[in-house]
Amino acid sequence: MNEIIVRYPPSPTGLFHIGTARTVLYNFLFAKNKQGKAIMRMEDTDKTRSEKQYEENILSGIQKLGMAWGVDWLSSTDEVVYQSERAGVYKKYLEKLLAEDKAYYCFSTPEELNILREKAQKEKKAFRYPETWRNADKTLVQEKLDAGEKSVIRYKLPKDISEITFTDAVRGEVTIKLTELDDFVIAKNLDTALYNFCVVIDDNDMKISHVIRGEDHISNTPKQILLFKEFGFNIPTFAHLPLILNADKSKLSKRKNKVSVDDYLSDGFLPEALVNFLALLGWNTSDEQEIFTMEELIEKFSLDRVHKGGAIFDIEKLKWINQEWIKKMDISEFYTRVLEYWNSEDVKNSEKYNFDISLFGDLNNEKNILFLREALALVKDRTKQLSEVFENLALFYTDDASLEYSTDIYFHKKMKTSRETAVESLEFAKNIIENLDDNFEFTAENLKNLFIEKIKEAEFKNGYILYPLRVALSGSEFSPGTLELLEIFGKERSIVRINRGIDLCK
Ligand code: GLU
């Protein structure tokens, strides 16, 4: 079997976005699964729209998501290929087609063509270039070229083929009638070949075996196949991936959705979770598995399980996947990742977030590290996005004696508690804690046994005591468990917070 070689072909005309990331990922997974190679090809022929900053953003984004094209598995092909540096190569092929009368110069002006386009629109017909210059007199063409008149180069659609059929690895057999095409533009001039032309030359030169790309390119495929045939090149296997849609089934757009990968990362999504989520945007395994490591994805990925229908971008699912990834982490890993997140340039410089981590004290100090780790352990499993963590930790760092919150939150219908009943509950809890032996080990486990026993003795309900206690300790309706809070604050701080609660309720 021939070697598997795919390409990552982004155009650096915008930030690295979800759609490109999904395409790159599927190429990566496919190539890795088959022990193939991936070539990084920057499709920067559109000089007016291509920008260095976008190129850098795309390359770094691919690395951040762990889909690097280079290093160990790609040996000779780990450099970035720039189409803009290959103009000379395209020129030779353009000259060949022109010399063989397979392509021609067209002098129809954009204004002329617009009139025809509008006419077609009114008649509800598809616009086709009317071949005005297809068989023009050679001397006239040369005169116009010599005079420097503006032109483009069009490919002469063969008249002896009526349709193009190819087997798409996702969509099966696809047939396009040539009447649906026209003499398409392949270059602005000899030095500026356009997309449909460049990719064919490149895919051939780079021995690309599989072209895996978005469905929006399917209409380009017959044009490219015609050119592959024209030059006698091997035709790669095509696989067109389903469109990514908004929840309302419209095409994922920059306007309706944040689409840049960096935006998601600085919103606190983990690269692993994003990869996991992107993999499921148009593909799944036959079982129910939803959480995958990159290794698992590589092992399980296949083009025949890529869906044909559009893939809905569901942000709630991304949050769920992210939370699952966070749950899987141990506390050391979580600590490291949260700190990396707070210290990452994008987050630090973002106007949206205001994470002042001096709140946690000097993080070279062992005691501060230990306390932060304990606090993180209490919020970890509830965290959907790393961006929530800072706020959720605040409660551990506020001054115990002046904790501010509304006493309305002492009201809980099910626990039968309110601001009025809270005083009794808090006095009861304080009494237990104050009367502890000096050698009592102040752990959640020990406290749980003790509280359950004392509450039972006094014939209260657990929630009647533990809910107001949790409010007093955290100043919040939603927080980690009461006994975990007692443990992290320790005896003294707990008592100060309970007293504060009693004062506020009285
Ligand atoms: N440069 C194209 C894009 O960014 C990719 C074209 C292709 O895969 O053939 O959409």
Coordinates of N, CA and C in Angstrom, one line a residue, residues 5-129:
I5 N 0.0 10.0 3.4 CA 0.4 11.4 3.6 C -0.8 12.3 3.5
V6 N -1.0 13.1 4.6 CA -2.1 14.1 4.6 C -1.5 15.5 4.7
R7 N -2.3 16.5 4.5 CA -1.8 17.8 4.7 C -2.7 18.7 5.6
Y8 N -2.1 19.6 6.3 CA -2.8 20.6 7.0 C -2.7 21.9 6.2
P9 N -3.8 22.3 5.6 CA -3.7 23.4 4.6 C -4.4 24.7 5.1
P10 N -4.1 25.3 6.2 CA -4.9 26.5 6.6 C -4.5 27.7 5.8
S11 N -5.5 28.6 5.6 CA -5.2 29.9 5.0 C -5.0 30.9 6.1
P12 N -3.9 31.6 6.2 CA -3.7 32.5 7.3 C -4.4 33.8 7.2
T13 N -5.7 33.7 7.0 CA -6.5 34.9 6.8 C -7.4 35.2 8.0
G14 N -7.2 34.5 9.1 CA -7.9 34.7 10.3 C -7.3 33.9 11.4
L15 N -7.8 34.1 12.7 CA -7.3 33.3 13.8 C -7.6 31.8 13.6
F16 N -6.8 31.0 14.3 CA -7.0 29.5 14.3 C -8.4 29.3 14.9
H17 N -9.3 28.8 14.1 CA -10.7 28.6 14.6 C -11.1 27.2 14.7
I18 N -12.2 27.0 15.3 CA -12.8 25.7 15.6 C -12.8 24.8 14.4
G19 N -13.3 25.3 13.3 CA -13.4 24.6 12.0 C -12.1 24.0 11.5
T20 N -11.1 24.9 11.5 CA -9.8 24.5 11.0 C -9.2 23.5 12.0
A21 N -9.4 23.7 13.3 CA -8.9 22.8 14.3 C -9.5 21.4 14.1
R22 N -10.8 21.3 13.8 CA -11.4 20.0 13.6 C -10.8 19.4 12.4
T23 N -10.6 20.1 11.3 CA -10.0 19.5 10.1 C -8.6 19.0 10.4
V24 N -7.8 19.8 11.0 CA -6.4 19.4 11.4 C -6.5 18.2 12.2
L25 N -7.4 18.2 13.2 CA -7.4 17.0 14.1 C -7.7 15.7 13.3
Y26 N -8.7 15.8 12.5 CA -9.1 14.6 11.7 C -7.9 14.1 10.8
N27 N -7.2 15.0 10.2 CA -6.1 14.7 9.5 C -5.0 14.0 10.3
F28 N -4.8 14.6 11.5 CA -3.8 14.1 12.5 C -4.1 12.7 12.9
L29 N -5.4 12.5 13.3 CA -5.8 11.2 13.8 C -5.7 10.1 12.7
F30 N -6.2 10.5 11.6 CA -6.1 9.5 10.5 C -4.7 9.1 10.1
A31 N -3.8 10.1 10.0 CA -2.4 9.9 9.7 C -1.7 9.1 10.8
K32 N -1.9 9.5 12.0 CA -1.3 8.8 13.1 C -1.8 7.3 13.2
N33 N -3.1 7.2 13.0 CA -3.7 5.8 13.1 C -3.0 4.9 12.0
K34 N -2.7 5.5 10.9 CA -2.1 4.7 9.8 C -0.6 4.8 9.7
Q35 N 0.0 5.3 10.8 CA 1.5 5.5 10.8 C 1.9 6.3 9.6
G36 N 1.1 7.3 9.2 CA 1.5 8.1 8.0 C 2.1 9.4 8.4
K37 N 2.1 10.4 7.5 CA 2.8 11.7 7.8 C 1.7 12.8 7.5
A38 N 2.1 13.9 8.1 CA 1.2 15.1 7.8 C 2.1 16.3 7.5
I39 N 1.8 16.9 6.4 CA 2.6 18.1 5.9 C 1.9 19.4 6.3
M40 N 2.6 20.3 6.8 CA 2.0 21.6 7.2 C 2.2 22.5 6.0
R41 N 1.1 22.9 5.4 CA 1.1 23.7 4.2 C 0.3 25.0 4.4
M42 N 1.0 26.1 4.4 CA 0.4 27.4 4.7 C -0.1 27.9 3.3
E43 N -1.5 28.0 3.2 CA -2.1 28.4 1.9 C -2.2 29.9 1.9
D44 N -1.1 30.6 1.7 CA -1.1 32.0 1.8 C -1.0 32.7 0.4
T45 N -1.7 32.2 -0.5 CA -1.7 32.8 -1.9 C -2.5 34.2 -1.9
D46 N -3.4 34.3 -1.0 CA -4.2 35.5 -1.0 C -3.4 36.6 -0.3
K47 N -2.7 37.3 -1.0 CA -1.7 38.2 -0.4 C -2.4 39.4 0.4
T48 N -3.6 39.8 0.0 CA -4.2 40.9 0.7 C -4.8 40.4 2.0
R49 N -5.2 39.2 2.1 CA -5.9 38.8 3.3 C -5.0 38.0 4.3
S50 N -3.8 37.5 3.8 CA -3.0 36.7 4.6 C -2.1 37.6 5.5
E51 N -2.0 37.2 6.8 CA -1.2 38.0 7.7 C -0.4 37.1 8.6
K52 N 0.8 37.6 8.9 CA 1.8 36.9 9.7 C 1.2 36.5 11.0
Q53 N 0.5 37.4 11.7 CA 0.0 37.2 13.0 C -1.0 36.0 13.0
Y54 N -1.8 35.8 11.9 CA -2.7 34.7 11.8 C -1.9 33.4 11.6
E55 N -0.9 33.5 10.8 CA 0.0 32.3 10.6 C 0.5 31.8 11.9
E56 N 1.1 32.7 12.7 CA 1.7 32.4 14.0 C 0.6 31.8 14.9
N57 N -0.6 32.4 14.9 CA -1.6 32.0 15.8 C -2.1 30.5 15.4
I58 N -2.1 30.3 14.1 CA -2.5 28.9 13.6 C -1.5 27.9 14.0
L59 N -0.2 28.2 13.8 CA 0.9 27.3 14.1 C 0.9 27.0 15.6
S60 N 0.8 28.1 16.4 CA 0.9 27.8 17.8 C -0.3 27.1 18.3
G61 N -1.5 27.4 17.7 CA -2.7 26.7 18.1 C -2.6 25.2 17.9
I62 N -2.1 24.8 16.7 CA -1.9 23.4 16.4 C -1.1 22.7 17.4
Q63 N 0.0 23.4 17.8 CA 0.9 22.9 18.9 C 0.2 22.8 20.2
K64 N -0.6 23.8 20.6 CA -1.2 23.8 21.9 C -2.2 22.6 22.0
L65 N -2.8 22.3 20.9 CA -3.8 21.1 20.9 C -3.1 19.8 20.7
G66 N -1.8 19.8 20.6 CA -1.0 18.6 20.6 C -1.1 17.8 19.2
M67 N -1.3 18.6 18.2 CA -1.4 18.0 16.8 C -0.3 18.3 15.9
A68 N 0.9 18.5 16.6 CA 2.1 19.0 15.8 C 2.3 18.1 14.6
W69 N 2.7 18.8 13.5 CA 2.9 18.0 12.3 C 4.4 17.5 12.2
G70 N 5.2 18.1 13.0 CA 6.6 17.8 12.8 C 7.2 16.7 13.7
V71 N 8.3 17.0 14.2 CA 9.2 16.1 15.0 C 9.2 14.6 14.6
D72 N 9.2 13.8 15.6 CA 9.6 12.4 15.4 C 8.8 11.7 14.3
W73 N 7.6 11.9 14.2 CA 6.9 11.0 13.2 C 6.9 11.5 11.8
L74 N 7.5 12.7 11.6 CA 7.4 13.2 10.3 C 8.7 13.4 9.5
S75 N 9.8 13.1 10.1 CA 11.1 13.1 9.6 C 11.3 14.3 8.6
S76 N 11.3 13.9 7.3 CA 11.7 14.9 6.3 C 10.7 16.0 6.0
T77 N 9.5 15.8 6.6 CA 8.4 16.8 6.1 C 8.0 17.7 7.3
D78 N 8.9 17.9 8.2 CA 8.4 18.7 9.4 C 8.5 20.2 9.2
E79 N 8.9 20.7 8.0 CA 8.9 22.1 7.8 C 7.6 22.6 7.4
V80 N 7.4 23.9 7.5 CA 6.1 24.5 7.0 C 6.4 24.8 5.5
V81 N 5.5 24.4 4.7 CA 5.6 24.7 3.3 C 4.7 26.0 3.0
Y82 N 5.3 27.0 2.4 CA 4.5 28.2 2.1 C 4.1 28.2 0.6
Q83 N 2.9 28.3 0.3 CA 2.5 28.4 -1.1 C 3.1 29.6 -1.7
S84 N 3.2 30.7 -1.0 CA 3.7 31.9 -1.5 C 5.1 31.8 -2.0
E85 N 5.8 30.8 -1.5 CA 7.2 30.6 -2.0 C 7.3 29.6 -3.2
R86 N 6.1 29.2 -3.6 CA 6.1 28.2 -4.7 C 5.6 28.7 -6.0
A87 N 5.5 30.1 -6.1 CA 4.9 30.7 -7.3 C 5.6 30.2 -8.6
G88 N 6.9 30.0 -8.5 CA 7.7 29.6 -9.7 C 7.3 28.2 -10.2
V89 N 7.0 27.4 -9.2 CA 6.5 26.0 -9.6 C 5.2 26.1 -10.3
Y90 N 4.2 26.8 -9.7 CA 2.9 26.9 -10.4 C 3.0 27.5 -11.8
K91 N 3.9 28.5 -11.9 CA 4.1 29.2 -13.2 C 4.4 28.2 -14.3
K92 N 5.3 27.3 -14.0 CA 5.7 26.3 -15.0 C 4.5 25.5 -15.5
Y93 N 3.7 25.1 -14.6 CA 2.5 24.4 -15.0 C 1.4 25.2 -15.7
L94 N 1.4 26.5 -15.3 CA 0.5 27.4 -16.0 C 0.9 27.6 -17.5
E95 N 2.2 27.8 -17.6 CA 2.8 27.9 -19.0 C 2.5 26.7 -19.8
K96 N 2.6 25.6 -19.2 CA 2.4 24.3 -19.9 C 1.0 24.2 -20.4
L97 N 0.0 24.6 -19.5 CA -1.4 24.5 -20.0 C -1.7 25.5 -21.1
L98 N -1.1 26.7 -20.9 CA -1.3 27.7 -21.9 C -0.7 27.3 -23.3
A99 N 0.5 26.7 -23.2 CA 1.1 26.3 -24.5 C 0.3 25.2 -25.2
E100 N -0.3 24.4 -24.3 CA -1.0 23.2 -24.9 C -2.5 23.6 -25.2
D101 N -2.8 24.9 -25.1 CA -4.1 25.4 -25.4 C -5.2 24.8 -24.4
K102 N -4.8 24.5 -23.2 CA -5.7 23.9 -22.2 C -6.2 25.0 -21.3
A103 N -5.6 26.1 -21.4 CA -6.0 27.3 -20.6 C -5.8 28.5 -21.5
Y104 N -6.5 29.6 -21.1 CA -6.4 30.8 -21.9 C -6.6 32.1 -21.1
Y105 N -6.1 33.2 -21.6 CA -6.3 34.5 -21.0 C -7.7 35.0 -21.2
C106 N -8.2 35.5 -20.2 CA -9.6 36.1 -20.3 C -9.6 37.6 -19.9
F107 N -10.1 38.4 -20.8 CA -10.0 39.9 -20.6 C -11.4 40.4 -20.2
S108 N -12.3 39.5 -19.9 CA -13.7 40.0 -19.5 C -13.5 40.8 -18.2
T109 N -14.0 42.0 -18.1 CA -13.8 42.8 -16.9 C -14.8 42.4 -15.8
P110 N -14.5 42.6 -14.6 CA -15.4 42.3 -13.5 C -16.8 43.0 -13.7
E111 N -16.8 44.2 -14.3 CA -18.0 44.9 -14.5 C -18.9 44.1 -15.5
E112 N -18.3 43.7 -16.6 CA -19.0 42.9 -17.6 C -19.6 41.6 -17.0
L113 N -18.7 41.0 -16.2 CA -19.2 39.7 -15.6 C -20.3 39.9 -14.6
N114 N -20.2 41.1 -13.9 CA -21.3 41.3 -12.9 C -22.6 41.5 -13.5
I115 N -22.6 42.2 -14.7 CA -23.9 42.4 -15.4 C -24.5 41.0 -15.8
L116 N -23.6 40.1 -16.3 CA -24.1 38.8 -16.6 C -24.6 38.0 -15.4
R117 N -23.9 38.2 -14.3 CA -24.2 37.5 -13.1 C -25.6 38.0 -12.6
E118 N -25.8 39.3 -12.6 CA -27.1 39.8 -12.2 C -28.2 39.3 -13.1
K119 N -27.9 39.3 -14.4 CA -28.9 38.8 -15.3 C -29.3 37.4 -15.0
A120 N -28.3 36.6 -14.8 CA -28.6 35.1 -14.4 C -29.4 35.0 -13.1
Q121 N -29.0 35.9 -12.2 CA -29.8 35.9 -10.9 C -31.2 36.2 -11.1
K122 N -31.5 37.2 -11.9 CA -32.9 37.6 -12.2 C -33.6 36.5 -12.9
E123 N -32.9 35.8 -13.8 CA -33.6 34.6 -14.5 C -33.6 33.4 -13.7
K124 N -33.1 33.5 -12.4 CA -32.9 32.3 -11.5 C -32.1 31.2 -12.1
K125 N -31.1 31.6 -12.8 CA -30.2 30.6 -13.4 C -28.9 30.7 -12.8
A126 N -28.1 29.6 -12.8 CA -26.8 29.7 -12.2 C -25.9 30.4 -13.2
F127 N -25.0 31.3 -12.7 CA -24.1 32.0 -13.6 C -23.0 31.1 -14.1
R128 N -22.8 31.1 -15.4 CA -21.6 30.4 -16.0 C -20.9 31.4 -16.9
Y129 N -19.6 31.4 -16.8 CA -18.8 32.3 -17.6 C -19.1 31.9 -19.1

